[in-house]
Amino acid sequence: MAAIISCHYCSTLPSSKLFTPKIPTNHFRFPFSQNNFLSRRFGPRCSAQNPHQKQEVRSFSLKESAISIALAVGLITGVPTLDWSANAYAASPVFPDLSVLISGPPIKDPEALLRYALPIDNKAIREVQKPLEDITDSLKVAGVKALDSVERNLKQASRALKQGKTLIISGLAESKKDRGVELLDKLEAGMDELQQIVEDRNRDAVAPKQKELLQYVGSVEEDMVDGFPYEVPEEYRNMPLLKGRATVEMKVKVKDNPNLDECVFRIVLDGYNAPVTSGNFIDLVERHFYDGMEIQRADGFVVQTGDPEGPAEGFIDPSTEKTRTIPLEIMAEGEKAPFYGATLEELGLYKAQTRLPFNAFGTMAMARDEFEDNSASSQIFWLLKESELTPSNANILDGRYAVFGYVTENEDYLADVKVGDVIESIQVVAGLDNLVNPSYKIAG
């Protein structure tokens, strides 16, 4: 499939009238600048002609630092909306030249976020995972000097694996233990291979090997999950539920763009932390609800779709002839099950950390009525932002909208999708067996 990339980002949010429902309105204030979207990765399934040259993000001045901290405090009390109104406006930015907000070192890698979101408590495997992930920061150093830091990361991970292997194996689910042990052997061998890569001073080969090793780590961690960890509340128990994870591929056909033809986005849905939300989406995917549907909003803040043709603003269940809605579903760190029907703010949990934060470019969540927590149905959005723009869990979205997945492949191409582009298909490629109560199998 041929594709050419185009990256033109406005320095401000548009203020023109928008005609798609469930979108940020004039209550929304958000800093926005060109530098927010620099240095994107381009995935292997969207080939490019004349690819962009990556640009370096400018240094952050003392003045901007002070402004960022002040703005971050202000955003904590900000009220967001992703509402149903067809007459919504997006506000102009508070500080149009502000590129980032200081918020510590947020995890922006969607696959890392998914690893940390697994319902496990095994410190030994986390002590292997962290230094392998830190290789990414080590590679930011120019030239082969980065390899010295990579080697330190690798030695730390190797030492953690050797010292903690027994504890890691004891944490594996009994039914998955054999596979988990096999993966650990592959991980150990892969670390030896990475050590040889470092000794050969082959910088370019480090990142691919790192990704392979982290995939082993993630698979081992998934093998530690033994069944579904909690009971969904009785009132939602008969809805389509994703009890585990699933992967879908979304193929988008781009119109009127000389630089981009089509692209396939790989999305991992997390039913461990959002079983109702993920189950509802998978059920709609199997109904081919989104196939042939146009992108209905793409403004540099979100890409959004899911509003069917006609007066309905959500999915009409043919068995009831009514709109099927789902509750707001938020999993917080330290909790054994999600909260339903209320935002963390409404629950008084102002300092709670969400298990699935709006950190990654391409975070996937449900749109809903601004004033009705349980009004989500079929409209979905992907967030186009860097996590520094608003501090994680102190921004206008975390704890207020239900995140249920992340785009893990070709997420950077979301920035090139426009209103009128068409979702040719969404297909489940893994994890469909984790869906229970599938309504799509019912006649009609």
Short mmCIF file of C-alpha atoms in Angstrom, two decimals, residues 116 167 222 308 364:
data_model
loop_
_atom_site.label_atom_id
_atom_site.label_comp_id
_atom_site.label_asym_id
_atom_site.label_seq_id
_atom_site.Cartn_x
_atom_site.Cartn_y
_atom_site.Cartn_z
CA TYR A 116 2.33 -1.61 33.92
CA LEU A 167 10.43 -15.44 42.16
CA GLU A 222 0.68 -11.64 30.93
CA PRO A 308 -23.93 6.71 12.99
CA MET A 364 -8.15 5.52 22.96
#
